[in-house]
CSV table of C-alpha atoms in Angstrom, one decimal:
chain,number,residue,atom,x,y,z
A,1095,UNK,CA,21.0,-29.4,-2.8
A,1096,UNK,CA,20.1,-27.1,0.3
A,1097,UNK,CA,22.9,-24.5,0.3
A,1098,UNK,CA,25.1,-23.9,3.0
A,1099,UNK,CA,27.0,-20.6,4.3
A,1100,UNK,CA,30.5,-22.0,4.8
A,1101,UNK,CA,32.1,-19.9,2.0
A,1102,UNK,CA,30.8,-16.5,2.9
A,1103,UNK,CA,32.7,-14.8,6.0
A,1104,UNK,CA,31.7,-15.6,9.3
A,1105,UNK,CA,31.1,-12.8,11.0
A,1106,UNK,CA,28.2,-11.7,8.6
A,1107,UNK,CA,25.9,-10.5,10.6
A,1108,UNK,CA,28.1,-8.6,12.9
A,1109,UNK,CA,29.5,-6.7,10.3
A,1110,UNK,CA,26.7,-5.4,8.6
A,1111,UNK,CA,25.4,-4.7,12.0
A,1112,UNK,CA,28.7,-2.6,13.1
A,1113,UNK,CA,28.2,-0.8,9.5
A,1114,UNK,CA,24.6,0.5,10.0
A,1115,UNK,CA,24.8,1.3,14.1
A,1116,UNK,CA,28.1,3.3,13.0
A,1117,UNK,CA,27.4,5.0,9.7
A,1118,UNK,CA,27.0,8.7,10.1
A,1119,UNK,CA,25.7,11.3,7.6
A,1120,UNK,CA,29.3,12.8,6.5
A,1121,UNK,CA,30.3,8.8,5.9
A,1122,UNK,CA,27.6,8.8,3.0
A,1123,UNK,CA,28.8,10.1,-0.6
A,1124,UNK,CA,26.6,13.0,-2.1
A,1125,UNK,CA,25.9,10.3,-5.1
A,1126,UNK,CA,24.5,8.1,-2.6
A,1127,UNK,CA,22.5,10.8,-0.5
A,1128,UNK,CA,20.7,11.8,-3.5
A,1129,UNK,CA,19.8,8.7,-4.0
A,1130,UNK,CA,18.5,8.2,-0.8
A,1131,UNK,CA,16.2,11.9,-1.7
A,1132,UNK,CA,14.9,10.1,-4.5
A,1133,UNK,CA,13.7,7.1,-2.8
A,1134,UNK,CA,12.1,8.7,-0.2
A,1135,UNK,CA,10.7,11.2,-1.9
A,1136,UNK,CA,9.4,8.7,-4.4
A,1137,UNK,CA,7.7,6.4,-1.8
A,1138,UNK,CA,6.0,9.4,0.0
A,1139,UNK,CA,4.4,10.4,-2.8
A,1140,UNK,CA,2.9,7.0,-4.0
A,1141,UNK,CA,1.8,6.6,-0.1
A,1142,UNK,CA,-0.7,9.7,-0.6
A,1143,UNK,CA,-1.6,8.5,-4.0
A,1144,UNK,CA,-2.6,5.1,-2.4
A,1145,UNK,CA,-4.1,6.2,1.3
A,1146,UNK,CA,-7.4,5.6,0.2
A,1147,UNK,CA,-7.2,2.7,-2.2
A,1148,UNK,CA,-9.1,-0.2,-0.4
A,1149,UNK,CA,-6.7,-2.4,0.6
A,1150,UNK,CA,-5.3,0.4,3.0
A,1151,UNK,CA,-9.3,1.2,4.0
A,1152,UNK,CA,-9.6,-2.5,5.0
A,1153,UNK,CA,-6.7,-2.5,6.7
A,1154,UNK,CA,-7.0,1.1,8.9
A,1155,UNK,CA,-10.7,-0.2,9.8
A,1156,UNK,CA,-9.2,-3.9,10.8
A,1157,UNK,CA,-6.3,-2.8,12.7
A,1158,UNK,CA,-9.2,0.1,14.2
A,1159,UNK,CA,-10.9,-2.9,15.3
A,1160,UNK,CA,-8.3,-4.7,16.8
A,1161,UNK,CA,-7.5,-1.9,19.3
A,1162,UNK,CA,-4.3,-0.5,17.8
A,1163,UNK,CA,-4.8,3.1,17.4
A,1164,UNK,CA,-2.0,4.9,18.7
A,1165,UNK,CA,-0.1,8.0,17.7
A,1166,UNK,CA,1.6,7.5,14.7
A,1167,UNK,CA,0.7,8.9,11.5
A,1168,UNK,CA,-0.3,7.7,8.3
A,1169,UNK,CA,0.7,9.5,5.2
A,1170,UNK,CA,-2.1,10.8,3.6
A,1171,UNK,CA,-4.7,10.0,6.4
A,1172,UNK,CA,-5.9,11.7,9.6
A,1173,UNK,CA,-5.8,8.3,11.4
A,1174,UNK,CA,-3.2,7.4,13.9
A,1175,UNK,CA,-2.2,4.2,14.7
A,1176,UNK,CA,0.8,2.5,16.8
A,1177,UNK,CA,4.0,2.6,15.9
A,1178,UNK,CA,4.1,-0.6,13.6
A,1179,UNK,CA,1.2,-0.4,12.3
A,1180,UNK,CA,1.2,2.8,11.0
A,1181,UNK,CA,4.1,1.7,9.2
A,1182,UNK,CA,2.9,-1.3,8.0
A,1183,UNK,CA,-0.1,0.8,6.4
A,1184,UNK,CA,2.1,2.8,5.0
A,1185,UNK,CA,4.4,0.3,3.5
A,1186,UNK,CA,1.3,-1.5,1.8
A,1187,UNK,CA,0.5,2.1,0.8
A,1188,UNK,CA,3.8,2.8,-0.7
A,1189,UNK,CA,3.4,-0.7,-2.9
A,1190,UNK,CA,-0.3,-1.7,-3.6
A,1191,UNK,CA,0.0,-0.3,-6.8
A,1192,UNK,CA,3.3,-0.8,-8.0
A,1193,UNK,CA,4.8,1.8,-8.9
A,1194,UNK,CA,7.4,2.2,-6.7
A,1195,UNK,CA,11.6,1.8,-6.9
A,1196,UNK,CA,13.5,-1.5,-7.8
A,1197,UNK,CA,17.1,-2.4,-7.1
A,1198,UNK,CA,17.0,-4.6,-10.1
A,1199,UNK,CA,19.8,-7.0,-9.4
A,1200,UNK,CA,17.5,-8.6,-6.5
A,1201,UNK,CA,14.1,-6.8,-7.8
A,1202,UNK,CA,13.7,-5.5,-4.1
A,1203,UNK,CA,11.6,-2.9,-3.7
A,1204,UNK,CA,13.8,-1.6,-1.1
A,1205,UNK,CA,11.7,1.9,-0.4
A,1206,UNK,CA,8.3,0.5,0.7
A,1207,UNK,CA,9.5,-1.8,3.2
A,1208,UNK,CA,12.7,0.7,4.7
A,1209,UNK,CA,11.1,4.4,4.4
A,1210,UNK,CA,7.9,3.3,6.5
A,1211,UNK,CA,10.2,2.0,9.4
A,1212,UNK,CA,12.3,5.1,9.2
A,1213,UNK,CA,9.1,7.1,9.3
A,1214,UNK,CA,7.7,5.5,12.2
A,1215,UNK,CA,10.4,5.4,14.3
A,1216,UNK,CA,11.7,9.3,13.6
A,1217,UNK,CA,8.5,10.3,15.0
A,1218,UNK,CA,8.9,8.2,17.9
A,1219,UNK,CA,11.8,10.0,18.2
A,1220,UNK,CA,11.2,13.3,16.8
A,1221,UNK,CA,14.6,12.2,14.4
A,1222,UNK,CA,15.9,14.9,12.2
A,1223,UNK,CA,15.9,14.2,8.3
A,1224,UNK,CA,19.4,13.9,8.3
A,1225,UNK,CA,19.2,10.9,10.6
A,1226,UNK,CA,15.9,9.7,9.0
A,1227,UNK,CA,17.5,9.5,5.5
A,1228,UNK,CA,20.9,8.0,7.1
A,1229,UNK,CA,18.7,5.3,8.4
A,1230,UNK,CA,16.9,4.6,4.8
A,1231,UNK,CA,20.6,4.8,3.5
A,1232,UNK,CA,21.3,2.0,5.9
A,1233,UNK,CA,18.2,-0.2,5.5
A,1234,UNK,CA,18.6,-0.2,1.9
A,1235,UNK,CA,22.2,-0.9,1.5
A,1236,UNK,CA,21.4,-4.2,4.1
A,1237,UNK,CA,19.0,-5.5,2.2
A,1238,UNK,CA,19.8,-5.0,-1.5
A,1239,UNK,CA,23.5,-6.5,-0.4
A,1240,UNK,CA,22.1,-9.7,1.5
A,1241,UNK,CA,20.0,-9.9,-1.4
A,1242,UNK,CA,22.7,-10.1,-3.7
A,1243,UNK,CA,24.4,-12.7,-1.3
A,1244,UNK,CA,21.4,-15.0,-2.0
A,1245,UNK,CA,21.9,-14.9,-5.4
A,1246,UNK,CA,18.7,-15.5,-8.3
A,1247,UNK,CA,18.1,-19.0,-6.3
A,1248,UNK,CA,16.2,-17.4,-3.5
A,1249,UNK,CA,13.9,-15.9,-6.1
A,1250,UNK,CA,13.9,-18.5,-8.3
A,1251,UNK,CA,12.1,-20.7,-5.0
A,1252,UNK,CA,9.3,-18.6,-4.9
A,1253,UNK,CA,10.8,-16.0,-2.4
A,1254,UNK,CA,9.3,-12.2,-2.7
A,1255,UNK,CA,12.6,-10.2,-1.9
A,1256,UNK,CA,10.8,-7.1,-0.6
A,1257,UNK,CA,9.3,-9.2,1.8
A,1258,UNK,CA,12.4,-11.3,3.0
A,1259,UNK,CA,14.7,-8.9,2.3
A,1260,UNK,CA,12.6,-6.0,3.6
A,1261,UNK,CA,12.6,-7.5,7.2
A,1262,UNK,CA,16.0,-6.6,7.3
A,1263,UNK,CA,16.3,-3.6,6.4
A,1264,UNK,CA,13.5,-2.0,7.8
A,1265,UNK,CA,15.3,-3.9,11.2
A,1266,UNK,CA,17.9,-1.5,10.7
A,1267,UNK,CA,16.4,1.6,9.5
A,1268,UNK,CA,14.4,1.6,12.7
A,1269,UNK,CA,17.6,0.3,14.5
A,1270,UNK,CA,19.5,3.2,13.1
A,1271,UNK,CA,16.6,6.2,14.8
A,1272,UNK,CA,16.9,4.2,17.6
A,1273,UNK,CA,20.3,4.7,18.2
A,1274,UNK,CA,21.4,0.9,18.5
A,1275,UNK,CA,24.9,-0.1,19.2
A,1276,UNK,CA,26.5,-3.1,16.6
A,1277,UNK,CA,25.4,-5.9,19.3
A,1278,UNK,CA,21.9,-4.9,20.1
A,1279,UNK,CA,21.5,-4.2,15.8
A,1280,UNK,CA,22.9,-7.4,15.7
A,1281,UNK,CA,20.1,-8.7,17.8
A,1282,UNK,CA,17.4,-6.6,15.5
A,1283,UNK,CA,18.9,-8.0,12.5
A,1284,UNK,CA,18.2,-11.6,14.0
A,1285,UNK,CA,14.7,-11.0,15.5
A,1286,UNK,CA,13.9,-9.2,11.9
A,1287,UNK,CA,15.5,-12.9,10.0
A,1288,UNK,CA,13.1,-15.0,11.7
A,1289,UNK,CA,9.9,-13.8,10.8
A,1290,UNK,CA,11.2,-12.8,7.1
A,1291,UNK,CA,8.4,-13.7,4.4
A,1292,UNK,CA,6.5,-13.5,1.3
A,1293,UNK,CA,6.1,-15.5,-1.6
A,1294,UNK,CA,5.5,-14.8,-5.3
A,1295,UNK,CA,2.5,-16.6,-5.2
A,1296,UNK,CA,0.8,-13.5,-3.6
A,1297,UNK,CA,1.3,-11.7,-6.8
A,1298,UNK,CA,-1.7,-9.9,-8.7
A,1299,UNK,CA,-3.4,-9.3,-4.9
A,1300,UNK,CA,-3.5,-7.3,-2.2
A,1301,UNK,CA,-1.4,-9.5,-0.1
A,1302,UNK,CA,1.7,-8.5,-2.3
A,1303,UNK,CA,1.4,-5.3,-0.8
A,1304,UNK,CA,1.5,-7.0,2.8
A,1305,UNK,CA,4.9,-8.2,2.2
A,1306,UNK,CA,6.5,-4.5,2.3
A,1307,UNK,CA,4.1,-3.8,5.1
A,1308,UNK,CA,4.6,-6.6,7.0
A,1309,UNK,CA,8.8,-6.3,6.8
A,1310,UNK,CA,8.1,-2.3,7.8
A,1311,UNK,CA,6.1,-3.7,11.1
A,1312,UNK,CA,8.4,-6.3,12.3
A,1313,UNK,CA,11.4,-4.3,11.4
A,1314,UNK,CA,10.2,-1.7,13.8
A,1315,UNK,CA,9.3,-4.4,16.3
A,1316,UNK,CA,12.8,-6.0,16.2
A,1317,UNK,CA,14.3,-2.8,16.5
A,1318,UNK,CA,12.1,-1.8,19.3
A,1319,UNK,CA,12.3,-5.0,21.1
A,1320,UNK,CA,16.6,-5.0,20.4
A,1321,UNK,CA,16.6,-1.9,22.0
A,1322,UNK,CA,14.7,-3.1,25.6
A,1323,UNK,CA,17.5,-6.2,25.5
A,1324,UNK,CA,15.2,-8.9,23.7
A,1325,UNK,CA,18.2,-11.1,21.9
A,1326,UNK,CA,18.5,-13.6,19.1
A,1327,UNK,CA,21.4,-15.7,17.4
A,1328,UNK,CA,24.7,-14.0,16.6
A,1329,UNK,CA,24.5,-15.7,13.3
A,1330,UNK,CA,20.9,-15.3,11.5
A,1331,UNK,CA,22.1,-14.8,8.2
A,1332,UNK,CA,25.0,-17.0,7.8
A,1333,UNK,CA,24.7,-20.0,10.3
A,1334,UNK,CA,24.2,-23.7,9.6
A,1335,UNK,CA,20.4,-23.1,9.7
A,1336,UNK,CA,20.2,-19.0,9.0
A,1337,UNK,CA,18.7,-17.3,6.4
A,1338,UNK,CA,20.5,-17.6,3.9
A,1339,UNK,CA,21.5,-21.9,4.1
A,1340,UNK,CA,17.7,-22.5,4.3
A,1341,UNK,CA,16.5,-19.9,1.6
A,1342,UNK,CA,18.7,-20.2,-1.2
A,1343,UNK,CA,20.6,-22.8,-3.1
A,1344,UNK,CA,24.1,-21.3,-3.8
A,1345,UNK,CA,24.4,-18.3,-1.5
A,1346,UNK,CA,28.0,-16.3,-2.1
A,1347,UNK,CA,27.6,-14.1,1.1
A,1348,UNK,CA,30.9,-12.3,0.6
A,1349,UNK,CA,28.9,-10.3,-1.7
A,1350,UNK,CA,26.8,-8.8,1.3
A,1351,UNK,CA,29.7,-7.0,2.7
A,1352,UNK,CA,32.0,-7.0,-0.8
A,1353,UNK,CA,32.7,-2.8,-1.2
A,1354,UNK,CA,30.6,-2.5,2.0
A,1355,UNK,CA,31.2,1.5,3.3
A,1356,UNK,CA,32.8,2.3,-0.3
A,1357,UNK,CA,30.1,1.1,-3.2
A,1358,UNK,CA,26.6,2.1,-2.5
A,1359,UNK,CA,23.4,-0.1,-3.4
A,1360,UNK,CA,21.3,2.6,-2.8
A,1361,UNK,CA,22.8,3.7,-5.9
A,1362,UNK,CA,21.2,1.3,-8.2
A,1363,UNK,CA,17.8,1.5,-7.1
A,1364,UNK,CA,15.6,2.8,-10.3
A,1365,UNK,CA,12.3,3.9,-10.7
A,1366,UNK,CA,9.3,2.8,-11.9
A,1367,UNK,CA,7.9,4.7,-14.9
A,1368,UNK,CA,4.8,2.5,-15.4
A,1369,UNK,CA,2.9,1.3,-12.9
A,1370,UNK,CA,3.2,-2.4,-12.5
A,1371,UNK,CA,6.1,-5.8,-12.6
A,1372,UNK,CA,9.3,-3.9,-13.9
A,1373,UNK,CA,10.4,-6.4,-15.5
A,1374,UNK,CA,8.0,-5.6,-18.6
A,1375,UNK,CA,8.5,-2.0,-19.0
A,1376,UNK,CA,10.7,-2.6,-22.1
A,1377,UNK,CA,7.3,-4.4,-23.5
A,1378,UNK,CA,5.8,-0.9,-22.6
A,1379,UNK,CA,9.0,1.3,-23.8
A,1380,UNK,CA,8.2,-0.6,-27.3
A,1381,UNK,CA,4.7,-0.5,-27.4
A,1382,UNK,CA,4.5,3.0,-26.5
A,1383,UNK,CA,7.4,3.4,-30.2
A,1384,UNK,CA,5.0,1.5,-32.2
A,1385,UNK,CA,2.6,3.9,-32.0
A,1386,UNK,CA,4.2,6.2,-33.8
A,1387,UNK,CA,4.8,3.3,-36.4
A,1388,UNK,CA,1.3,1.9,-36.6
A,1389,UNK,CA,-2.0,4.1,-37.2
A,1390,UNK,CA,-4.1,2.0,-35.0
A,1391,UNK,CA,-4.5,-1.5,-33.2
A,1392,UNK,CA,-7.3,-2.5,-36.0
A,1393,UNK,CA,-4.3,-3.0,-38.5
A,1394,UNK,CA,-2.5,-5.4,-36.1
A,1395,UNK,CA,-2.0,-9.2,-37.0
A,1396,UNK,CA,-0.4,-10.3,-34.3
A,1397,UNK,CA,2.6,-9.3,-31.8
A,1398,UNK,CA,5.5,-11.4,-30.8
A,1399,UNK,CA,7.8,-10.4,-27.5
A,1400,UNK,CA,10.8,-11.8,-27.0
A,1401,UNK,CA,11.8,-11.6,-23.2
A,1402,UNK,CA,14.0,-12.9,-20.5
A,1403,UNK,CA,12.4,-16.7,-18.9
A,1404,UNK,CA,12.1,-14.1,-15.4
A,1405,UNK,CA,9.1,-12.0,-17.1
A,1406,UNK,CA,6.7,-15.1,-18.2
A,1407,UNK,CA,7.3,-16.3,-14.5
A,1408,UNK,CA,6.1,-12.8,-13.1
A,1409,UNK,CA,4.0,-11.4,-15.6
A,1410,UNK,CA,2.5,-14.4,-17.0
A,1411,UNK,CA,-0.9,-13.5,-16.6
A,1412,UNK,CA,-2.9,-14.1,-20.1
A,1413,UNK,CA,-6.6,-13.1,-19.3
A,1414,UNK,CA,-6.2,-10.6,-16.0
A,1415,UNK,CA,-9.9,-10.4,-14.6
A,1416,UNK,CA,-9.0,-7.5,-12.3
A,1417,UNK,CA,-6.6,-4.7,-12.2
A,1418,UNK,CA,-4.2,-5.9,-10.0
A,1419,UNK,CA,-3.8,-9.3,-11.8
A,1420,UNK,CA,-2.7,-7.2,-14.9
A,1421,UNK,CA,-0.2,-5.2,-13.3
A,1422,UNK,CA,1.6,-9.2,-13.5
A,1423,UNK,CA,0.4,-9.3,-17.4
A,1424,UNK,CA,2.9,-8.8,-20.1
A,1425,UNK,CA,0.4,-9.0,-22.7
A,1426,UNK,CA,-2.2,-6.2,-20.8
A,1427,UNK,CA,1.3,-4.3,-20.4
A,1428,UNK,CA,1.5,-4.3,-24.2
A,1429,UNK,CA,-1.8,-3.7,-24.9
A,1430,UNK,CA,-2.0,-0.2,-22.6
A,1431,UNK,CA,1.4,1.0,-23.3
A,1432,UNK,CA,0.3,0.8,-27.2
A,1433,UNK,CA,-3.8,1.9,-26.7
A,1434,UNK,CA,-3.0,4.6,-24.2
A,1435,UNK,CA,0.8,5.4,-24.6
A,1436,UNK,CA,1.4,5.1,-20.9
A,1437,UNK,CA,1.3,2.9,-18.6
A,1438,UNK,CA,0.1,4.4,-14.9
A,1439,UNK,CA,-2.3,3.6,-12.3
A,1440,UNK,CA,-5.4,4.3,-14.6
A,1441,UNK,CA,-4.1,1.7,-17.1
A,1442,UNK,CA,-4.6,-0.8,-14.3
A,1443,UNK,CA,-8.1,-0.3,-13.1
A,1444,UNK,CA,-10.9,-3.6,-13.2
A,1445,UNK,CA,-12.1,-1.1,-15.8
A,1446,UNK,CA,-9.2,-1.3,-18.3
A,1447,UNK,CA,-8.9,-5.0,-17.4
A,1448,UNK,CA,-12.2,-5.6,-18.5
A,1449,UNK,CA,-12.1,-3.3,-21.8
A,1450,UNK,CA,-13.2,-5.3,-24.7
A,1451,UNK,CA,-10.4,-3.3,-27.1
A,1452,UNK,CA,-7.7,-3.9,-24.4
A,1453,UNK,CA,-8.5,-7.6,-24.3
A,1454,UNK,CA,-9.0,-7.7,-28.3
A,1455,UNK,CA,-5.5,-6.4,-28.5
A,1456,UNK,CA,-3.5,-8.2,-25.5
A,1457,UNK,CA,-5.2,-11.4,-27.2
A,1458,UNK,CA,-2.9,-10.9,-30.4
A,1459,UNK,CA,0.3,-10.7,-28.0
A,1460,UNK,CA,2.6,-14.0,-27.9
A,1461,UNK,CA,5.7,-14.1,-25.7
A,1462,UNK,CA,8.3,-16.0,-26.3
A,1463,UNK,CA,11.9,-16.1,-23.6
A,1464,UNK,CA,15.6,-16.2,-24.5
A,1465,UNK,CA,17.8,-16.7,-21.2
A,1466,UNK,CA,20.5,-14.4,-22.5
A,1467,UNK,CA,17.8,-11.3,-22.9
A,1468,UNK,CA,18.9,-8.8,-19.9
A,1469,UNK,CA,16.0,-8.0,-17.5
A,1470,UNK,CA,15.7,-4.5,-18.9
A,1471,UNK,CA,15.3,-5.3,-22.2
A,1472,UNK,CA,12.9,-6.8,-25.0
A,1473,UNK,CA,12.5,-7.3,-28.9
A,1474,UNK,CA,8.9,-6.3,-30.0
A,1475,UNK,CA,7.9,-7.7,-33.5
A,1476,UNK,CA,4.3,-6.3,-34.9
A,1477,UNK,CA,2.7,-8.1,-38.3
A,1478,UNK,CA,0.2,-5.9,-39.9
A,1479,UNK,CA,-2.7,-7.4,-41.7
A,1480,UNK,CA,-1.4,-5.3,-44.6
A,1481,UNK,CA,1.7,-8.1,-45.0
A,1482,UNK,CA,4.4,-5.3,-43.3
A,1483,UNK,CA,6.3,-6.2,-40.2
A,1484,UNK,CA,7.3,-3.9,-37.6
A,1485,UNK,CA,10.5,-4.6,-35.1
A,1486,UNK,CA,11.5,-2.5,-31.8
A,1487,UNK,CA,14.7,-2.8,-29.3
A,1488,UNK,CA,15.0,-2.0,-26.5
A,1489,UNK,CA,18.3,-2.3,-24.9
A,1490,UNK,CA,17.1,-0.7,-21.7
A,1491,UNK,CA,14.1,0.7,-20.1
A,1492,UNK,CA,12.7,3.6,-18.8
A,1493,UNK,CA,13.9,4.4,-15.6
A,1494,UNK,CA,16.5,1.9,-14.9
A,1495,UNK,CA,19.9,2.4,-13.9
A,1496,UNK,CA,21.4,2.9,-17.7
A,1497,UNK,CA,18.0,4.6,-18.7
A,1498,UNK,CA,17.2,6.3,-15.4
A,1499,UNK,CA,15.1,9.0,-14.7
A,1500,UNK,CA,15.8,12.4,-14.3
A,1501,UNK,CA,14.9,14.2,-10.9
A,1502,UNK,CA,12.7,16.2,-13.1
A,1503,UNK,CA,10.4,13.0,-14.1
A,1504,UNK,CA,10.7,11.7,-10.8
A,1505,UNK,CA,8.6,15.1,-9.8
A,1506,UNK,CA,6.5,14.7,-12.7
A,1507,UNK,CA,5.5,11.0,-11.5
A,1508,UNK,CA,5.3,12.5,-7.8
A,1509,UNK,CA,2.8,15.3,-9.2
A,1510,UNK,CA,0.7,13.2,-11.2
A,1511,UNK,CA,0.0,10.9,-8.1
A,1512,UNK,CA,-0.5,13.3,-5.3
A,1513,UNK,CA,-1.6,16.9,-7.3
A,1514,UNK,CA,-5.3,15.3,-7.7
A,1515,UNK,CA,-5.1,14.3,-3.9
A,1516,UNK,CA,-3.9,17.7,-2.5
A,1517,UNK,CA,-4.1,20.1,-5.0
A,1518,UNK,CA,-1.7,23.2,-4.8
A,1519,UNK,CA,-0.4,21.6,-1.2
A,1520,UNK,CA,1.7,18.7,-3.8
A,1521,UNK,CA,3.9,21.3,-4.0
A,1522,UNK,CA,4.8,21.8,-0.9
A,1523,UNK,CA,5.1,18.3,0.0
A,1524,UNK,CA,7.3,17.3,-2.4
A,1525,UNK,CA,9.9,20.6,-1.4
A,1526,UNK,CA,9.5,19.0,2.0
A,1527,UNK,CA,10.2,15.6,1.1
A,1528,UNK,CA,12.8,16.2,-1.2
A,1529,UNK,CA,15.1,18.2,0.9
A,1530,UNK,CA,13.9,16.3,4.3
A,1531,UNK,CA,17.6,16.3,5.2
A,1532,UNK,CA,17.5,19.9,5.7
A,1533,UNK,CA,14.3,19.9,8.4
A,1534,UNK,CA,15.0,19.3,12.4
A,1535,UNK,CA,12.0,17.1,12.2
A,1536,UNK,CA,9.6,15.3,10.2
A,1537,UNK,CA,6.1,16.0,11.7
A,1538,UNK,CA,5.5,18.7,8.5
A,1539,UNK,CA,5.5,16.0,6.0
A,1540,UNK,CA,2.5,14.1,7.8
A,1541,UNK,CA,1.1,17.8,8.2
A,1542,UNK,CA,1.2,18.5,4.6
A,1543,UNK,CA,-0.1,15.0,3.7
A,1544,UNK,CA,-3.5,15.0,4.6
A,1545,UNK,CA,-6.1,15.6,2.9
């Protein structure tokens, strides 16, 4: 049965809308700003890691070729480009190889989609970083809360959440620069509902990556358009045909504004250790124990996972042919995380796809589900050929909320992705976007970027 949006409060919209035109800097907790430094600084980095992988050449040299250069940066690139398209660039950037932050309640990727549209439009602008990160603050609460409002159903349809959900709240991030009262964010938040998209079936390919891009470039166009007077329904998300009726089966959209202004979603975004579907880091925390239990894979029988129903859906993939098709592969997950001991961009290259020892091993790996598993978590059981069996736990990954990462990692990760891009200059560029709240304006970070 279609779901409908009568129990949820009817002014939906307008609330969120009158929370993100009027939220201020001093209105934001110091738990929730550093979050906010974290997610932007996290996203920036894995932009410059990603400015030259090819998706983001084909698409600088399309949107070239279309006619829309403009003025707006790129991370990471010399090339300018309008506006929306820059960020959409840079929110494919920020994704493409999947690595980025998770709210994992919804698995949004909130950063990719709402940093880009903040970016874009604080240049327009010439925004401080106060008022940049205010407006990520904004964006992300919007659409991890509307996300929780939708409940598991609108996943469970096929719906990509960074992409739906990632409309909105790049709507108001770039709503928020542009200094948009509750009515005319209202009409952004509408204008950004309409074209929301993306669907799990775009997993394992570069149009995955569109979906954070794409939310990034109509968010900025909603905003933009709000702001000249374009208007759309008062009731997007919660009316008889909205959003939410139409996308999910049992939407409870009190949660969207339940604690709204007092609990913080930003919060309990987490970040990605490994470089692929979150969901099977624990495979990878386990894998990566083993090792230290095993003396090689040659001694390996076979491996059983057990794992929440949610990871076989996503990360299902038995024989991956490339590298992005094994970043949805629990059993190329295992495989890396116990060959290599980590689990980063290089572990998901066509190369390491294609190894013969990766594909020998990942070959030996069975999954199995059991709905009462939490997402974080996994039970990893190893049978030697030797007759000795192996068992690892893990209650909770790497880097999520109850296993997070320190800031320290986090500059680790950032270093690892942008040190063999820029050299000594990484340093400078993560100072720069770590305390971007402390700058008058943001052109340094583009400055510092290229390379």
């Amino acid at each position: 049965m279609t779901g409908t949006a009568q129990p949820g409060p009817v002014r939906l919209t307008a609330e969120l809308a009158e929370f993100a035109s009027g939220l201020s800097w001093d209105q934001i907790p110091e738990s929730a700003r550093h979050a906010a430094r974290r997610t932007f600084a996290n996203v920036v980095g894995l932009a410059v890691d990603a400015c030259r992988h090819d998706a983001v050449e084909i698409a600088v040299a399309t949107l070239g070729d279309l006619g829309l250069r403009g003025r707006s940066s790129v991370l990471g690139r010399a090339d300018t480009l309008t506006a929306a398209w820059a960020a959409f660039v840079n929110g494919m950037a920020m994704h493409v190889e999947d690595f980025d932050d998770t709210h994992l309640r919804t698995v949004i990727h909130p950063g990719s989609p709402v940093v880009p549209a903040a970016l874009a439009v604080a240049e327009l602008t010439d925004a401080s970083g106060r008022d940049l990160l205010t407006a990520v603050t904004a964006g992300v609460e919007v659409a991890c809360r509307v996300g929780n409002a939708l409940g598991p159903g609108h996943f469970d349809r096929g719906w990509h959440l960074t992409g739906t959900m990632g409309h909105l709240g790049a709507a108001v991030a770039a709503g928020r620069l542009l200094g948009l009262d509750a009515t005319r964010m209202r009409h952004a938040v509408s204008l950004a509902a309409t074209q929301a998209a993306g669907t799990t079936e775009q997993l394992g390919t570069m149009s995955k990556s569109m979906h954070p891009g794409k939310a990034a470039a109509d968010g900025v166009e909603a905003a933009l358009l709000a702001a000249a007077g374009f208007t759309g329904p008062d009731t997007p998300l919660e009316g008889r045909r909205g959003l939410a009726a139409l996308s999910a089966p049992e939407p409870d959209l009190a949660e969207a504004t339940r604690g709204l202004g007092r609990t913080w979603e930003i919060e309990a975004n987490a970040f990605k250790p490994y470089s692929c579907g979150i969901v099977s880091h624990p495979v990878i925390d386990a894998a990566i124990e083993l090792r230290d239990l095993l003396p090689g894979p040659e001694v390996i029988e076979s491996v059983d996972v057990v794992v929440r129903p949610v990871v076989l859906q996503v990360m299902g993939v038995e024989e991956p042919e490339d590298g992005l098709r094994s970043k949805f592969s629990v059993y190329h997950c295992f495989a890396v995380g116990f060959l290599d001991g980590g689990a980063g961009p290089a572990q998901y290259s066509d190369a390491r796809a294609r190894d013969k020892s990766v594909i020998a091993l990942r070959r030996k790996v069975r999954a199995h589900t059991e709905p009462t598993m939490p997402k974080d978590a996994c039970e990893v059981t190893v049978r030697t050929t030797g007759g000795t069996t192996h068992r690892v736990s893990v209650a909770h990954a790497t880097g999520s909320v109850d296993r997070p990462m320190s800031d320290e990692r986090l500059r680790a990760k950032f270093d690892l992705l942008v040190r063999p891009r820029l050299g000594e200059r990484a340093a400078a560029l993560w100072h720069t976007a770590w305390h971007i709240d402390e700058c008058d304006g943001i052109g340094s970070l583009f400055g510092l970027s290229r390379w």
